[in-house]
PDB file of C-alpha atoms in Angstrom:
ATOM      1  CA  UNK A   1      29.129 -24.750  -7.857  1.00 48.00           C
ATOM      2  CA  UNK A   2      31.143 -27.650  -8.379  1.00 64.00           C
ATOM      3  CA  UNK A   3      29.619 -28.782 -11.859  1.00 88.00           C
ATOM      4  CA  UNK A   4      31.963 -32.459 -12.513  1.00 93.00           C
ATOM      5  CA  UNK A   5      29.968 -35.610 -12.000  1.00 96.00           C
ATOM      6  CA  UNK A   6      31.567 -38.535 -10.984  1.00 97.00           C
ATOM      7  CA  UNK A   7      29.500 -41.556 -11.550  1.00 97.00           C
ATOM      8  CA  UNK A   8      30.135 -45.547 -10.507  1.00 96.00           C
ATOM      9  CA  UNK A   9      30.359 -47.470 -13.398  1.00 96.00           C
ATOM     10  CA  UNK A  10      30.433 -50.815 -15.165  1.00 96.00           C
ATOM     11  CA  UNK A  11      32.701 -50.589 -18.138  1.00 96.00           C
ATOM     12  CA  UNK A  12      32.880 -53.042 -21.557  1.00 95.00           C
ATOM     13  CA  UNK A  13      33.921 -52.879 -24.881  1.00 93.00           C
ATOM     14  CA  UNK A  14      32.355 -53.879 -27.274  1.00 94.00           C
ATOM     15  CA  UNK A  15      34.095 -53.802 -30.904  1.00 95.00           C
ATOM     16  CA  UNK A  16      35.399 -50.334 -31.264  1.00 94.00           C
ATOM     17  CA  UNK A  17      32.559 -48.165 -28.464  1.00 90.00           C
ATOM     18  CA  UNK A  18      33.351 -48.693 -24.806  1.00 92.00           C
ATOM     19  CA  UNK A  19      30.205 -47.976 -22.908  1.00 94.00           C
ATOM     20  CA  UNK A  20      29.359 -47.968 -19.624  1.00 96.00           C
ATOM     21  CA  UNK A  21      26.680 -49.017 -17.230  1.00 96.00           C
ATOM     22  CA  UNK A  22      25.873 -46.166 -14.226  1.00 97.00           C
ATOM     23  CA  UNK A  23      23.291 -44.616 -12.188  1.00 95.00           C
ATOM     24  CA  UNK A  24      22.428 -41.218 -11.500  1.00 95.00           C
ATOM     25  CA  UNK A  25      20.921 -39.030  -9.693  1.00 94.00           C
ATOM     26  CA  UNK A  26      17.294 -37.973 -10.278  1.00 94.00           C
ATOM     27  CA  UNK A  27      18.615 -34.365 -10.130  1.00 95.00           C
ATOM     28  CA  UNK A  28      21.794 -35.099 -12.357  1.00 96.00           C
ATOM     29  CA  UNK A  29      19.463 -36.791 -14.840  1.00 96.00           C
ATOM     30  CA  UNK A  30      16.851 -33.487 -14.543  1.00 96.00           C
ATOM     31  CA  UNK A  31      20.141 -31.497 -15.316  1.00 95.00           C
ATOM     32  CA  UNK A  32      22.446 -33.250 -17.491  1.00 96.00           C
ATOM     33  CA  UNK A  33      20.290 -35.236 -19.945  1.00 95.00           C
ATOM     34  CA  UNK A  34      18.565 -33.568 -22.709  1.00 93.00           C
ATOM     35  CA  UNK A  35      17.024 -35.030 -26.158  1.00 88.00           C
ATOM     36  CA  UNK A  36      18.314 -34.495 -29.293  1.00 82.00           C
ATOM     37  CA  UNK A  37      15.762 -31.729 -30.572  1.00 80.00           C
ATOM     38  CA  UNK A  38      17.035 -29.304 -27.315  1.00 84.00           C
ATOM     39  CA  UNK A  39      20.207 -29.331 -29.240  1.00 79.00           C
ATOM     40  CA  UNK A  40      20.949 -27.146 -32.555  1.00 75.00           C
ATOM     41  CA  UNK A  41      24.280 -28.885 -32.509  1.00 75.00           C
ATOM     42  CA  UNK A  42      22.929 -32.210 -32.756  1.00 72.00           C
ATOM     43  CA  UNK A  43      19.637 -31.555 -34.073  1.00 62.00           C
ATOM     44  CA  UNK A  44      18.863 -32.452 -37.787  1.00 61.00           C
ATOM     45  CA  UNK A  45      15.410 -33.647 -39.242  1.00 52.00           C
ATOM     46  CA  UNK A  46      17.176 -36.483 -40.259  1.00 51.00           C
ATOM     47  CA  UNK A  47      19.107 -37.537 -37.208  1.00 56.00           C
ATOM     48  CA  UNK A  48      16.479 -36.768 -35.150  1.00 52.00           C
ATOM     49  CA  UNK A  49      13.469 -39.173 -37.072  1.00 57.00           C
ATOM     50  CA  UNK A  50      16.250 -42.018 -37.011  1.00 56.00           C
ATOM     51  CA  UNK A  51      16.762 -41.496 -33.221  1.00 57.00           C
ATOM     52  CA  UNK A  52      13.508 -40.558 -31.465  1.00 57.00           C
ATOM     53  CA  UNK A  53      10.516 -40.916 -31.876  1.00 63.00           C
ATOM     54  CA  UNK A  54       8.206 -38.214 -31.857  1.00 75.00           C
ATOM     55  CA  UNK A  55       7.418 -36.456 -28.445  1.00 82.00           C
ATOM     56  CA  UNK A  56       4.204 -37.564 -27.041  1.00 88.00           C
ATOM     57  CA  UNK A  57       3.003 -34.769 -24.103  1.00 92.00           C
ATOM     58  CA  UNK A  58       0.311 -37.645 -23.035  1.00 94.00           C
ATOM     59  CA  UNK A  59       3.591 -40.189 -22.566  1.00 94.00           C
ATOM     60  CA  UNK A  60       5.073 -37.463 -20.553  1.00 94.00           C
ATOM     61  CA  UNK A  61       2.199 -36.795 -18.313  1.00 96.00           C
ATOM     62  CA  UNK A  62       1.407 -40.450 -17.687  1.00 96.00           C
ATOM     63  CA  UNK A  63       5.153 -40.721 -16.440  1.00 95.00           C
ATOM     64  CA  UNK A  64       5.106 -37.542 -14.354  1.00 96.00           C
ATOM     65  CA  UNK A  65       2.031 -38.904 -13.048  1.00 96.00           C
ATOM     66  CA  UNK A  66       3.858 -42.255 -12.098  1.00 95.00           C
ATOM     67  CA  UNK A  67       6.606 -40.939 -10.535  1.00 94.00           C
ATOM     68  CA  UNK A  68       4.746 -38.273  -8.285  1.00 94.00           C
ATOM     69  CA  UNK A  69       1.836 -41.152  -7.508  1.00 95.00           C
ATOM     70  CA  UNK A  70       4.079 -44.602  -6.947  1.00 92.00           C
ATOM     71  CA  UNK A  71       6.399 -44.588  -4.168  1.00 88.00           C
ATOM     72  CA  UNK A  72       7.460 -47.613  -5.631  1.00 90.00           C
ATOM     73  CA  UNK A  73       8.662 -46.783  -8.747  1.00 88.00           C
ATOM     74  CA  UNK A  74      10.701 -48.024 -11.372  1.00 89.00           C
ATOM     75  CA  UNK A  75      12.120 -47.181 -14.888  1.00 85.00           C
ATOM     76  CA  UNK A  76      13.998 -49.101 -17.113  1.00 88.00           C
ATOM     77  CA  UNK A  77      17.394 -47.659 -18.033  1.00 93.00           C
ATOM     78  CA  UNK A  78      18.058 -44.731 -20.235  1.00 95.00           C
ATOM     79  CA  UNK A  79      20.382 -45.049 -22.971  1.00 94.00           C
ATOM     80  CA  UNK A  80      22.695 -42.177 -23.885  1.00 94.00           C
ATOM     81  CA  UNK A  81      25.446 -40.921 -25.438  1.00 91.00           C
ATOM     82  CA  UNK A  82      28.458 -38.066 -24.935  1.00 92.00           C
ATOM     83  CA  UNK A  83      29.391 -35.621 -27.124  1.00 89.00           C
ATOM     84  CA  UNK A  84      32.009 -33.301 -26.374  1.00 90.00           C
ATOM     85  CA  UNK A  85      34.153 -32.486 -23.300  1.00 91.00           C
ATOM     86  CA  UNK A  86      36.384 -35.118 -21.819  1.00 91.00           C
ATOM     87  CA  UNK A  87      34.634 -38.054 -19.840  1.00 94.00           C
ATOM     88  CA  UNK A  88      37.427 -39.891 -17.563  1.00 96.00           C
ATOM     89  CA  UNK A  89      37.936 -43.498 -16.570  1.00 95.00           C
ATOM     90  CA  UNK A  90      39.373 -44.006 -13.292  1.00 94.00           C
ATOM     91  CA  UNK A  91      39.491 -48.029 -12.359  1.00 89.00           C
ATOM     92  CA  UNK A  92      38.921 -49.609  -9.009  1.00 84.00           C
ATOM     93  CA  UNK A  93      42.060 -51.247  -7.627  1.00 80.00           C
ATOM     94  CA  UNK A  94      40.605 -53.927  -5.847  1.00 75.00           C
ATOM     95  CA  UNK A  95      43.961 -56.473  -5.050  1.00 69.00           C
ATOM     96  CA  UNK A  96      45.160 -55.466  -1.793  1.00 67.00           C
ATOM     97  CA  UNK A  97      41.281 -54.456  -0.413  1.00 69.00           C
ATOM     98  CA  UNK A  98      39.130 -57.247  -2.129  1.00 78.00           C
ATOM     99  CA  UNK A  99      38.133 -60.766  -1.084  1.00 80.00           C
ATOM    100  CA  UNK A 100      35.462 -63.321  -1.598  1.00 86.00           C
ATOM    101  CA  UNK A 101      34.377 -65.741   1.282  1.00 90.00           C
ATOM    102  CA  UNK A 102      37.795 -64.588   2.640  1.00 87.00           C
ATOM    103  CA  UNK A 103      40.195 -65.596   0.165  1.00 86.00           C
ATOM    104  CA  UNK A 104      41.791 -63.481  -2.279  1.00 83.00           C
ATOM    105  CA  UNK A 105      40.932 -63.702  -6.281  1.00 83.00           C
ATOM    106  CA  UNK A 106      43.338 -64.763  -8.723  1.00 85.00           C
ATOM    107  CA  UNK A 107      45.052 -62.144 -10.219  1.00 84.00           C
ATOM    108  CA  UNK A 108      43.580 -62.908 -13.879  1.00 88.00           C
ATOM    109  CA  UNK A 109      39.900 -62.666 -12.068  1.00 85.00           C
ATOM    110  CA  UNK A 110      41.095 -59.491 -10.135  1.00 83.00           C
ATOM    111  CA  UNK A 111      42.931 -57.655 -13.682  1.00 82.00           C
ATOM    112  CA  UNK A 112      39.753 -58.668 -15.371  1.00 85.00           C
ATOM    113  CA  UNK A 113      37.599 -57.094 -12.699  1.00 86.00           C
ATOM    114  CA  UNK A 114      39.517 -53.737 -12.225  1.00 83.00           C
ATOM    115  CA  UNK A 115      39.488 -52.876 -15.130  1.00 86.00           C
ATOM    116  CA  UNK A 116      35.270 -53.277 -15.640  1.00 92.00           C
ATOM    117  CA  UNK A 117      34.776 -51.340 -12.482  1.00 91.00           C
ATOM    118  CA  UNK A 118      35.579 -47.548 -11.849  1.00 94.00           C
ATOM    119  CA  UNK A 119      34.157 -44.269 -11.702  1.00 96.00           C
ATOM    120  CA  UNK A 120      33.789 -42.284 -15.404  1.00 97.00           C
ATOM    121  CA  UNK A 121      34.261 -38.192 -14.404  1.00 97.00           C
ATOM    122  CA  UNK A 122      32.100 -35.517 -16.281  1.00 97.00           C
ATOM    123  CA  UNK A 123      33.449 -32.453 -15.994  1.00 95.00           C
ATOM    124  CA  UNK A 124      30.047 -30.404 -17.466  1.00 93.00           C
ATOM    125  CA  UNK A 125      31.317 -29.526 -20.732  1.00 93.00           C
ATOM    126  CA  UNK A 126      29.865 -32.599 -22.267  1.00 94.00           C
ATOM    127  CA  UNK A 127      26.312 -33.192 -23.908  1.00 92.00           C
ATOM    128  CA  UNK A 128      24.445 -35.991 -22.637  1.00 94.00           C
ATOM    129  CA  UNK A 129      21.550 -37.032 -24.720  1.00 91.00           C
ATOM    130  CA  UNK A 130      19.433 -39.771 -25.018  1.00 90.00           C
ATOM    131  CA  UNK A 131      19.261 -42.325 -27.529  1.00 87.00           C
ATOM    132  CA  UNK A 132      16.655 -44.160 -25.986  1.00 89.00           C
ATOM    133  CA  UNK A 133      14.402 -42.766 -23.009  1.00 91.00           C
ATOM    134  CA  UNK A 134      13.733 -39.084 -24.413  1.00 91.00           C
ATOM    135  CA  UNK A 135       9.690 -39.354 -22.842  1.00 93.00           C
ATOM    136  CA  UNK A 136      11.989 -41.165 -19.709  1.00 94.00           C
ATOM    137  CA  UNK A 137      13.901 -37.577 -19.289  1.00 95.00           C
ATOM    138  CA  UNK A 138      10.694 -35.192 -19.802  1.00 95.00           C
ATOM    139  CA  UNK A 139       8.533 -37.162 -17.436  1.00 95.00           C
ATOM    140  CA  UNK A 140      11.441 -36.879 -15.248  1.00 96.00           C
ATOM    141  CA  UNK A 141      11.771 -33.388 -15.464  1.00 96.00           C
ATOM    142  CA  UNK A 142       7.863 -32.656 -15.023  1.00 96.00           C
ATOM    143  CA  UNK A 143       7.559 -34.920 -11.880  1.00 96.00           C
ATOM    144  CA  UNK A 144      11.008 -33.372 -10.295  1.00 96.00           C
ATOM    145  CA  UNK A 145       9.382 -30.226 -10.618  1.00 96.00           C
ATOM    146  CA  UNK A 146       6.843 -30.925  -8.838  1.00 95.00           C
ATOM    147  CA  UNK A 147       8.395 -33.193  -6.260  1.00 93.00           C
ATOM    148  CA  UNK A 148      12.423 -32.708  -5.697  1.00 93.00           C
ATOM    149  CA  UNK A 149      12.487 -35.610  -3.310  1.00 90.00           C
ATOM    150  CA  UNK A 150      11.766 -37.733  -6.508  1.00 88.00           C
TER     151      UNK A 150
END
């Protein structure tokens, strides 16, 4: 099983973190995203009462419940970060493929753009957790297990 990830991105800087904006895959989330308690790496007391707040199973049901009863549905994104392995940053070159209303950018709009939009590469070693979204992830998990086609 092929286990890298390769995921299309927005990327900015801001100050010294780069951080980028992405989608997944219900399955990739189910897979790759845990919370900081499933960790003994990352898990602390501590770290853990400054980042999450307690698990709520009620939260997680309601969500399950959501996704498996709304065809429609719709969460808000899920903040996380990377720890470990070696994420890569491949831009897009978009000069000789990219137009707008048939004419070509500039090449300070086109530098500019290229390098905000690539893929970012997992390779699997990493751990993805989330800083924001940990009842997100579980009700996730719960309705994917009940419904793959989530």
């Amino acid at each position: 099983m092929n286990k890298y990830l390769h995921l299309p991105c927005l990327r900015g800087v801001m100050g010294n973190w780069t951080y980028y904006c992405s989608v997944m895959k219900i399955k990739d989330v189910v897979k790759r995203i845990i919370t900081v308690s499933e960790s003994e790496e990352l898990y602390t007391k501590n770290i853990n009462e400054i980042l999450q707040r307690e698990i709520s199973s009620v939260r997680i049901k309601q969500l399950k419940d959501y996704l498996n009863n709304n065809p429609e549905h719709f969460f808000s994104s899920i903040i996380v970060a990377i720890f470990h392995g070696d994420p890569k940053w491949s831009d897009f070159d978009l000069e000789p493929y990219f137009s707008v209303d048939n004419k070509t950018l500039d090449s300070e709009t086109t530098e500019f753009i290229e390098n905000k939009l690539g893929v970012l590469s997992l390779s699997g070693d990493e751990i993805i957790f989330a800083l924001d979204g940990q009842h997100r992830i579980k009700g996730i998990r719960e309705a994917f297990k009940q419904n793959e086609s989530i």
